[in-house]
mmCIF file of C-alpha atoms and ligand atoms in Angstrom:
data_model
loop_
_atom_site.group_PDB
_atom_site.id
_atom_site.type_symbol
_atom_site.label_atom_id
_atom_site.label_comp_id
_atom_site.label_asym_id
_atom_site.label_seq_id
_atom_site.Cartn_x
_atom_site.Cartn_y
_atom_site.Cartn_z
ATOM 1 C CA MET P 12 -7.199 6.262 25.360
ATOM 2 C CA LYS P 13 -7.263 7.791 21.696
ATOM 3 C CA LYS P 14 -10.067 6.189 19.227
ATOM 4 C CA ILE P 15 -9.015 4.990 16.139
ATOM 5 C CA VAL P 16 -11.494 4.539 13.552
ATOM 6 C CA ILE P 17 -10.394 2.198 10.578
ATOM 7 C CA LEU P 18 -12.775 1.898 7.711
ATOM 8 C CA THR P 19 -11.311 -1.413 5.141
ATOM 9 C CA GLY P 20 -12.211 -2.678 1.901
ATOM 10 C CA ALA P 21 -11.167 -5.664 -0.130
ATOM 11 C CA GLY P 22 -7.524 -3.941 -0.525
ATOM 12 C CA MET P 23 -7.329 -4.681 3.368
ATOM 13 C CA SER P 24 -7.063 -8.601 1.852
ATOM 14 C CA ALA P 25 -5.800 -8.547 -1.014
ATOM 15 C CA GLU P 26 -2.285 -9.924 -0.029
ATOM 16 C CA SER P 27 -3.803 -12.843 1.586
ATOM 17 C CA GLY P 28 -5.186 -13.751 -1.747
ATOM 18 C CA ILE P 29 -8.514 -12.470 -2.134
ATOM 19 C CA SER P 30 -9.789 -10.826 -5.152
ATOM 20 C CA THR P 31 -10.548 -6.910 -4.751
ATOM 21 C CA PHE P 32 -13.894 -5.996 -7.035
ATOM 22 C CA ARG P 33 -12.283 -3.353 -9.080
ATOM 23 C CA ASP P 34 -8.707 -3.474 -9.702
ATOM 24 C CA SER P 35 -7.665 -5.198 -13.243
ATOM 25 C CA GLY P 36 -8.655 -8.934 -12.769
ATOM 26 C CA GLY P 37 -11.038 -8.252 -10.227
ATOM 27 C CA LEU P 38 -13.716 -10.427 -9.467
ATOM 28 C CA TRP P 39 -16.528 -7.945 -11.050
ATOM 29 C CA GLU P 40 -14.251 -8.434 -14.359
ATOM 30 C CA LYS P 41 -15.178 -12.291 -14.170
ATOM 31 C CA HIS P 42 -18.755 -11.962 -13.081
ATOM 32 C CA HIS P 43 -21.929 -9.774 -13.294
ATOM 33 C CA ILE P 44 -22.696 -7.928 -10.250
ATOM 34 C CA GLU P 45 -26.382 -7.959 -11.357
ATOM 35 C CA ASP P 46 -26.467 -11.817 -11.442
ATOM 36 C CA VAL P 47 -25.028 -12.511 -8.443
ATOM 37 C CA ALA P 48 -24.944 -9.430 -5.857
ATOM 38 C CA THR P 49 -28.673 -8.117 -6.369
ATOM 39 C CA PRO P 50 -32.009 -9.318 -5.054
ATOM 40 C CA ASP P 51 -32.886 -9.602 -8.965
ATOM 41 C CA GLY P 52 -30.145 -12.243 -9.476
ATOM 42 C CA TRP P 53 -31.405 -14.193 -6.407
ATOM 43 C CA ARG P 54 -34.725 -14.383 -7.786
ATOM 44 C CA ASN P 55 -33.473 -14.901 -11.142
ATOM 45 C CA ASN P 56 -31.208 -17.520 -10.324
ATOM 46 C CA PRO P 57 -30.668 -18.466 -6.667
ATOM 47 C CA GLY P 58 -28.411 -21.848 -7.385
ATOM 48 C CA LEU P 59 -25.980 -19.214 -9.006
ATOM 49 C CA VAL P 60 -25.828 -16.889 -6.759
ATOM 50 C CA LEU P 61 -25.470 -19.516 -4.219
ATOM 51 C CA GLU P 62 -22.864 -21.078 -5.792
ATOM 52 C CA PHE P 63 -20.998 -17.663 -6.381
ATOM 53 C CA TYR P 64 -21.098 -17.231 -2.347
ATOM 54 C CA ASN P 65 -19.825 -21.064 -1.484
ATOM 55 C CA GLN P 66 -16.925 -20.519 -3.966
ATOM 56 C CA ARG P 67 -15.941 -17.471 -2.176
ATOM 57 C CA ARG P 68 -16.339 -18.586 1.512
ATOM 58 C CA SER P 69 -14.343 -22.018 -0.223
ATOM 59 C CA GLN P 70 -11.506 -19.441 -1.331
ATOM 60 C CA LEU P 71 -11.934 -17.868 2.236
ATOM 61 C CA LEU P 72 -11.240 -20.800 4.424
ATOM 62 C CA THR P 73 -7.887 -21.394 2.398
ATOM 63 C CA CYS P 74 -6.665 -17.497 3.129
ATOM 64 C CA LYS P 75 -4.903 -16.164 6.114
ATOM 65 C CA PRO P 76 -4.670 -12.636 7.643
ATOM 66 C CA ASN P 77 -1.770 -10.592 6.317
ATOM 67 C CA ALA P 78 0.742 -8.480 7.939
ATOM 68 C CA GLY P 79 -1.537 -5.466 7.595
ATOM 69 C CA HIS P 80 -4.583 -7.206 9.531
ATOM 70 C CA ILE P 81 -2.198 -8.378 11.959
ATOM 71 C CA ALA P 82 -0.798 -4.886 12.242
ATOM 72 C CA VAL P 83 -4.058 -3.467 12.507
ATOM 73 C CA ALA P 84 -4.876 -5.812 15.447
ATOM 74 C CA GLN P 85 -1.876 -4.903 17.448
ATOM 75 C CA LEU P 86 -2.804 -1.260 17.543
ATOM 76 C CA GLU P 87 -5.387 -2.214 20.216
ATOM 77 C CA ASN P 88 -2.025 -1.786 22.627
ATOM 78 C CA THR P 89 -1.955 1.612 22.091
ATOM 79 C CA PHE P 90 -5.570 2.862 21.029
ATOM 80 C CA ASP P 91 -9.063 1.970 21.259
ATOM 81 C CA VAL P 92 -9.375 0.908 17.754
ATOM 82 C CA GLN P 93 -12.759 0.246 16.083
ATOM 83 C CA ILE P 94 -12.585 -1.374 12.543
ATOM 84 C CA ILE P 95 -15.627 -0.764 9.843
ATOM 85 C CA THR P 96 -15.148 -3.066 7.073
ATOM 86 C CA GLN P 97 -16.766 -3.513 4.260
ATOM 87 C CA ASN P 98 -15.122 -7.124 3.569
ATOM 88 C CA VAL P 99 -17.400 -10.076 4.129
ATOM 89 C CA ASP P 100 -14.032 -12.067 5.159
ATOM 90 C CA ASN P 101 -13.370 -13.107 8.971
ATOM 91 C CA LEU P 102 -9.751 -11.923 8.284
ATOM 92 C CA HIS P 103 -9.555 -9.334 10.876
ATOM 93 C CA GLU P 104 -11.313 -11.205 13.392
ATOM 94 C CA LEU P 105 -9.035 -14.405 12.715
ATOM 95 C CA ALA P 106 -5.810 -11.561 13.432
ATOM 96 C CA GLY P 107 -7.028 -10.631 16.536
ATOM 97 C CA SER P 108 -9.142 -7.548 16.312
ATOM 98 C CA SER P 109 -12.013 -7.279 18.991
ATOM 99 C CA LYS P 110 -14.340 -4.533 17.578
ATOM 100 C CA VAL P 111 -15.096 -5.232 13.979
ATOM 101 C CA LEU P 112 -18.484 -3.871 12.161
ATOM 102 C CA HIS P 113 -19.052 -5.539 8.884
ATOM 103 C CA LEU P 114 -21.066 -3.030 6.774
ATOM 104 C CA HIS P 115 -21.891 -5.568 4.158
ATOM 105 C CA GLY P 116 -22.439 -8.928 5.919
ATOM 106 C CA GLU P 117 -20.342 -11.864 6.527
ATOM 107 C CA LEU P 118 -19.463 -15.006 4.468
ATOM 108 C CA ILE P 119 -19.806 -17.248 7.463
ATOM 109 C CA LYS P 120 -22.693 -16.386 8.515
ATOM 110 C CA VAL P 121 -26.713 -17.005 6.512
ATOM 111 C CA LYS P 122 -29.354 -15.259 6.640
ATOM 112 C CA SER P 123 -33.193 -16.398 6.551
ATOM 113 C CA THR P 124 -35.288 -15.063 3.561
ATOM 114 C CA GLY P 125 -38.395 -15.162 6.009
ATOM 115 C CA PRO P 126 -40.148 -12.180 7.650
ATOM 116 C CA HIS P 127 -37.556 -11.549 10.448
ATOM 117 C CA HIS P 128 -34.200 -12.142 8.370
ATOM 118 C CA GLU P 129 -32.697 -13.898 11.386
ATOM 119 C CA ILE P 130 -29.106 -14.749 11.281
ATOM 120 C CA TYR P 131 -27.112 -18.099 11.759
ATOM 121 C CA ASP P 132 -23.686 -18.895 12.037
ATOM 122 C CA LEU P 133 -22.494 -21.827 8.771
ATOM 123 C CA GLU P 134 -21.719 -24.621 10.464
ATOM 124 C CA GLU P 135 -17.748 -25.322 10.057
ATOM 125 C CA GLN P 136 -18.591 -28.836 8.595
ATOM 126 C CA LYS P 137 -20.834 -27.778 6.304
ATOM 127 C CA PRO P 138 -19.740 -24.062 4.848
ATOM 128 C CA TYR P 139 -22.009 -24.059 2.099
ATOM 129 C CA ILE P 140 -25.729 -23.671 1.294
ATOM 130 C CA LYS P 141 -27.899 -24.865 -1.373
ATOM 131 C CA VAL P 142 -31.369 -24.173 -2.254
ATOM 132 C CA GLY P 143 -33.542 -26.087 -0.090
ATOM 133 C CA ASP P 144 -31.566 -25.243 2.454
ATOM 134 C CA LEU P 145 -34.102 -24.300 5.244
ATOM 135 C CA CYS P 146 -33.448 -22.111 8.475
ATOM 136 C CA PRO P 147 -35.524 -23.808 11.513
ATOM 137 C CA LYS P 148 -38.659 -21.851 10.703
ATOM 138 C CA GLY P 149 -38.890 -23.525 7.003
ATOM 139 C CA PHE P 150 -37.468 -20.452 5.109
ATOM 140 C CA GLN P 151 -34.704 -20.566 2.677
ATOM 141 C CA LEU P 152 -31.197 -19.567 3.544
ATOM 142 C CA ARG P 153 -29.260 -17.200 1.771
ATOM 143 C CA PRO P 154 -25.854 -15.589 2.279
ATOM 144 C CA ASN P 155 -25.833 -13.234 4.812
ATOM 145 C CA ILE P 156 -24.298 -10.560 2.167
ATOM 146 C CA VAL P 157 -25.559 -7.058 1.630
ATOM 147 C CA TRP P 158 -26.687 -6.693 -1.968
ATOM 148 C CA PHE P 159 -26.357 -3.790 -4.196
ATOM 149 C CA GLY P 160 -29.852 -2.335 -3.799
ATOM 150 C CA GLU P 161 -30.293 -3.373 -0.357
ATOM 151 C CA ASP P 162 -30.425 -1.384 2.568
ATOM 152 C CA VAL P 163 -26.990 -1.358 4.749
ATOM 153 C CA PRO P 164 -28.618 -1.852 8.349
ATOM 154 C CA GLU P 165 -25.465 -0.891 9.996
ATOM 155 C CA ILE P 166 -24.456 2.616 8.583
ATOM 156 C CA GLU P 167 -25.823 4.495 11.220
ATOM 157 C CA ARG P 168 -23.992 2.982 13.746
ATOM 158 C CA ALA P 169 -20.808 3.412 11.490
ATOM 159 C CA ALA P 170 -21.545 6.728 10.862
ATOM 160 C CA LEU P 171 -21.832 7.188 15.167
ATOM 161 C CA MET P 172 -18.549 5.235 15.490
ATOM 162 C CA VAL P 173 -17.017 7.905 12.521
ATOM 163 C CA LYS P 174 -18.110 10.837 14.130
ATOM 164 C CA GLU P 175 -16.581 10.103 17.832
ATOM 165 C CA ALA P 176 -13.087 9.243 15.862
ATOM 166 C CA ASP P 177 -9.708 11.308 17.150
ATOM 167 C CA ILE P 178 -8.053 9.256 14.148
ATOM 168 C CA PHE P 179 -9.531 8.000 11.382
ATOM 169 C CA VAL P 180 -7.773 5.746 8.696
ATOM 170 C CA VAL P 181 -8.838 4.170 5.460
ATOM 171 C CA ILE P 182 -6.740 1.397 3.894
ATOM 172 C CA GLY P 183 -7.841 -0.758 0.489
ATOM 173 C CA THR P 184 -11.041 0.632 -0.860
ATOM 174 C CA SER P 185 -12.112 2.458 -4.170
ATOM 175 C CA LEU P 186 -14.632 4.381 -2.105
ATOM 176 C CA GLN P 187 -16.808 3.899 -5.027
ATOM 177 C CA VAL P 188 -19.671 2.372 -3.385
ATOM 178 C CA TYR P 189 -21.892 4.069 -1.033
ATOM 179 C CA PRO P 190 -23.340 4.719 1.747
ATOM 180 C CA ALA P 191 -19.899 3.092 2.795
ATOM 181 C CA ALA P 192 -17.725 5.553 0.929
ATOM 182 C CA GLY P 193 -19.777 8.725 2.698
ATOM 183 C CA LEU P 194 -18.605 7.747 5.862
ATOM 184 C CA LEU P 195 -15.755 10.050 5.063
ATOM 185 C CA HIS P 196 -17.675 13.044 5.097
ATOM 186 C CA ASN P 197 -18.620 12.151 9.144
ATOM 187 C CA VAL P 198 -15.295 12.487 10.116
ATOM 188 C CA ALA P 199 -14.960 15.476 12.616
ATOM 189 C CA THR P 200 -12.958 18.829 11.610
ATOM 190 C CA ASN P 201 -9.381 19.004 12.357
ATOM 191 C CA VAL P 202 -9.420 14.931 12.732
ATOM 192 C CA PRO P 203 -6.334 13.414 10.880
ATOM 193 C CA ILE P 204 -7.173 11.242 8.192
ATOM 194 C CA TYR P 205 -4.795 8.859 6.746
ATOM 195 C CA LEU P 206 -5.396 6.452 3.469
ATOM 196 C CA ILE P 207 -3.259 3.730 2.399
ATOM 197 C CA ASP P 208 -3.763 2.287 -1.064
ATOM 198 C CA PRO P 209 -0.745 1.405 -3.378
ATOM 199 C CA ASN P 210 -3.198 2.977 -6.359
ATOM 200 C CA ASP P 211 -3.722 6.601 -7.179
ATOM 201 C CA MET P 212 -7.065 7.961 -5.317
ATOM 202 C CA PRO P 213 -8.727 10.519 -7.775
ATOM 203 C CA ASN P 214 -10.397 13.287 -5.917
ATOM 204 C CA LEU P 215 -9.396 12.929 -2.528
ATOM 205 C CA PRO P 216 -10.014 16.228 0.046
ATOM 206 C CA LYS P 217 -6.671 17.805 -0.089
ATOM 207 C CA HIS P 218 -6.471 17.553 3.887
ATOM 208 C CA ILE P 219 -6.029 13.578 3.711
ATOM 209 C CA THR P 220 -2.517 11.910 3.830
ATOM 210 C CA VAL P 221 -2.148 9.451 1.199
ATOM 211 C CA ILE P 222 0.309 6.471 2.318
ATOM 212 C CA LYS P 223 0.439 4.625 -1.299
ATOM 213 C CA LYS P 224 1.767 1.480 -0.211
ATOM 214 C CA GLY P 225 -0.349 -1.978 -0.037
ATOM 215 C CA ALA P 226 -1.656 -2.772 3.222
ATOM 216 C CA SER P 227 0.926 -4.484 5.149
ATOM 217 C CA ASP P 228 3.932 -1.784 3.939
ATOM 218 C CA GLY P 229 1.353 1.041 4.427
ATOM 219 C CA MET P 230 0.115 0.115 8.207
ATOM 220 C CA LYS P 231 4.353 0.094 9.061
ATOM 221 C CA GLU P 232 4.066 3.539 7.329
ATOM 222 C CA LEU P 233 1.039 4.635 9.016
ATOM 223 C CA ILE P 234 2.533 3.534 12.560
ATOM 224 C CA LYS P 235 5.752 6.221 12.308
ATOM 225 C CA PHE P 236 3.415 8.533 11.471
ATOM 226 C CA LEU P 237 0.866 7.676 14.488
ATOM 227 C CA GLN P 238 4.257 7.486 16.941
ATOM 228 C CA LYS P 239 5.614 10.819 15.917
ATOM 229 C CA LYS P 240 2.136 12.324 17.240
HETATM 230 P P1 OAD S 11 -12.442 -2.130 -4.347
HETATM 231 O O1 OAD S 11 -12.332 -3.608 -5.613
HETATM 232 O O2 OAD S 11 -13.719 -1.452 -5.347
HETATM 233 O O3 OAD S 11 -11.773 -1.232 -4.073
HETATM 234 C C1 OAD S 11 -10.110 -2.233 -3.722
HETATM 235 C C2 OAD S 11 -8.889 -0.972 -3.359
HETATM 236 O O4 OAD S 11 -8.152 -1.686 -2.796
HETATM 237 C C3 OAD S 11 -8.485 -0.075 -4.570
HETATM 238 O O5 OAD S 11 -8.515 1.139 -4.343
HETATM 239 C C4 OAD S 11 -7.297 -0.830 -4.647
HETATM 240 O O6 OAD S 11 -6.395 0.045 -5.610
HETATM 241 C C5 OAD S 11 -6.845 -0.946 -3.603
HETATM 242 N N1 OAD S 11 -5.699 -2.188 -3.762
HETATM 243 C C6 OAD S 11 -5.364 -2.975 -4.200
HETATM 244 N N2 OAD S 11 -4.298 -3.889 -3.542
HETATM 245 C C7 OAD S 11 -4.005 -3.476 -2.478
HETATM 246 C C8 OAD S 11 -2.905 -4.114 -1.566
HETATM 247 N N3 OAD S 11 -1.889 -4.833 -1.519
HETATM 248 N N4 OAD S 11 -3.257 -2.933 -0.209
HETATM 249 C C9 OAD S 11 -4.448 -1.953 -0.154
HETATM 250 N N5 OAD S 11 -5.118 -1.518 -0.929
HETATM 251 C C10 OAD S 11 -5.218 -2.423 -2.561
HETATM 252 O O7 OAD S 11 -13.325 -3.041 -3.222
HETATM 253 P P2 OAD S 11 -14.055 -1.949 -2.063
HETATM 254 O O8 OAD S 11 -13.710 -0.568 -2.470
HETATM 255 O O9 OAD S 11 -13.573 -2.580 -0.844
HETATM 256 O O10 OAD S 11 -19.514 -4.854 -1.876
HETATM 257 O O11 OAD S 11 -15.428 -2.186 -2.768
HETATM 258 C C11 OAD S 11 -16.327 -1.893 -2.155
HETATM 259 C C12 OAD S 11 -17.706 -2.944 -2.210
HETATM 260 O O12 OAD S 11 -17.635 -3.496 -3.394
HETATM 261 C C13 OAD S 11 -17.201 -4.173 -1.513
HETATM 262 O O13 OAD S 11 -17.654 -4.294 -0.310
HETATM 263 C C14 OAD S 11 -18.472 -5.167 -2.749
HETATM 264 C C15 OAD S 11 -18.264 -4.615 -3.726
HETATM 265 O O14 OAD S 11 -19.497 -4.979 -5.021
HETATM 266 C C16 OAD S 11 -20.618 -6.079 -1.805
HETATM 267 O O15 OAD S 11 -20.255 -7.038 -2.643
HETATM 268 C C17 OAD S 11 -22.184 -5.636 -1.384
#
């Protein structure tokens, strides 16, 4: 089976009703990154940070995978599919994808602020955390999100996956955030690259096939390209 590696970003989940970050009206127009998505923000006002992610989580609980997520999951009938997502939602998993690597963490999990950074599933009956909520070892819990200025622990595993791809696909990411955006440079020579995004993407290498559509329609088009191969 050929191996398809798919890098996804916020645009993948836009049609499920989750705002992107940098489009007009996106999340970073409404919130200051440094207040809610950095270690300094957490030190200055943990309550605000927890509330921000509690809101993201309660919104996620009302969302469903869109036709794009479902089409990505169905590719598993024909290909060995590895998803590398920058998204912290669980919509790829809910759509049925079996191999999903989360580069920037997961909303439905929480992390200990203790020395070993243990990760725990959030209980379904209590999908939020507050200041004072502690891990079993007595340390404050924080969102399991990789904040700006923090290491991206899964990036090396992701780079190895990308190097082994026979086909590489990018869906719904502005490619502005590193190291995730740099994964494009790990694709082996002569491996076809497809990029699905409804907006113009500046400065892309010429050999990328751009499908200028949203995730759902773009996936239909991608499947036509893959059938021709
Ligand atoms: P961005 O908001 O930067 O980019 C979203 C991309 O999705 C843009 O290129 C849009 O044109 C595109 N898009 C919009 N609607 C779409 C649709 N219906 N279908 C497909 N694409 C669509 O989001 P990311 O690139 O994911 O990190 O942002 C990367 C990281 O920055 C995020 O993981 C997050 C953020 O700050 C953290 O919070 C650590």
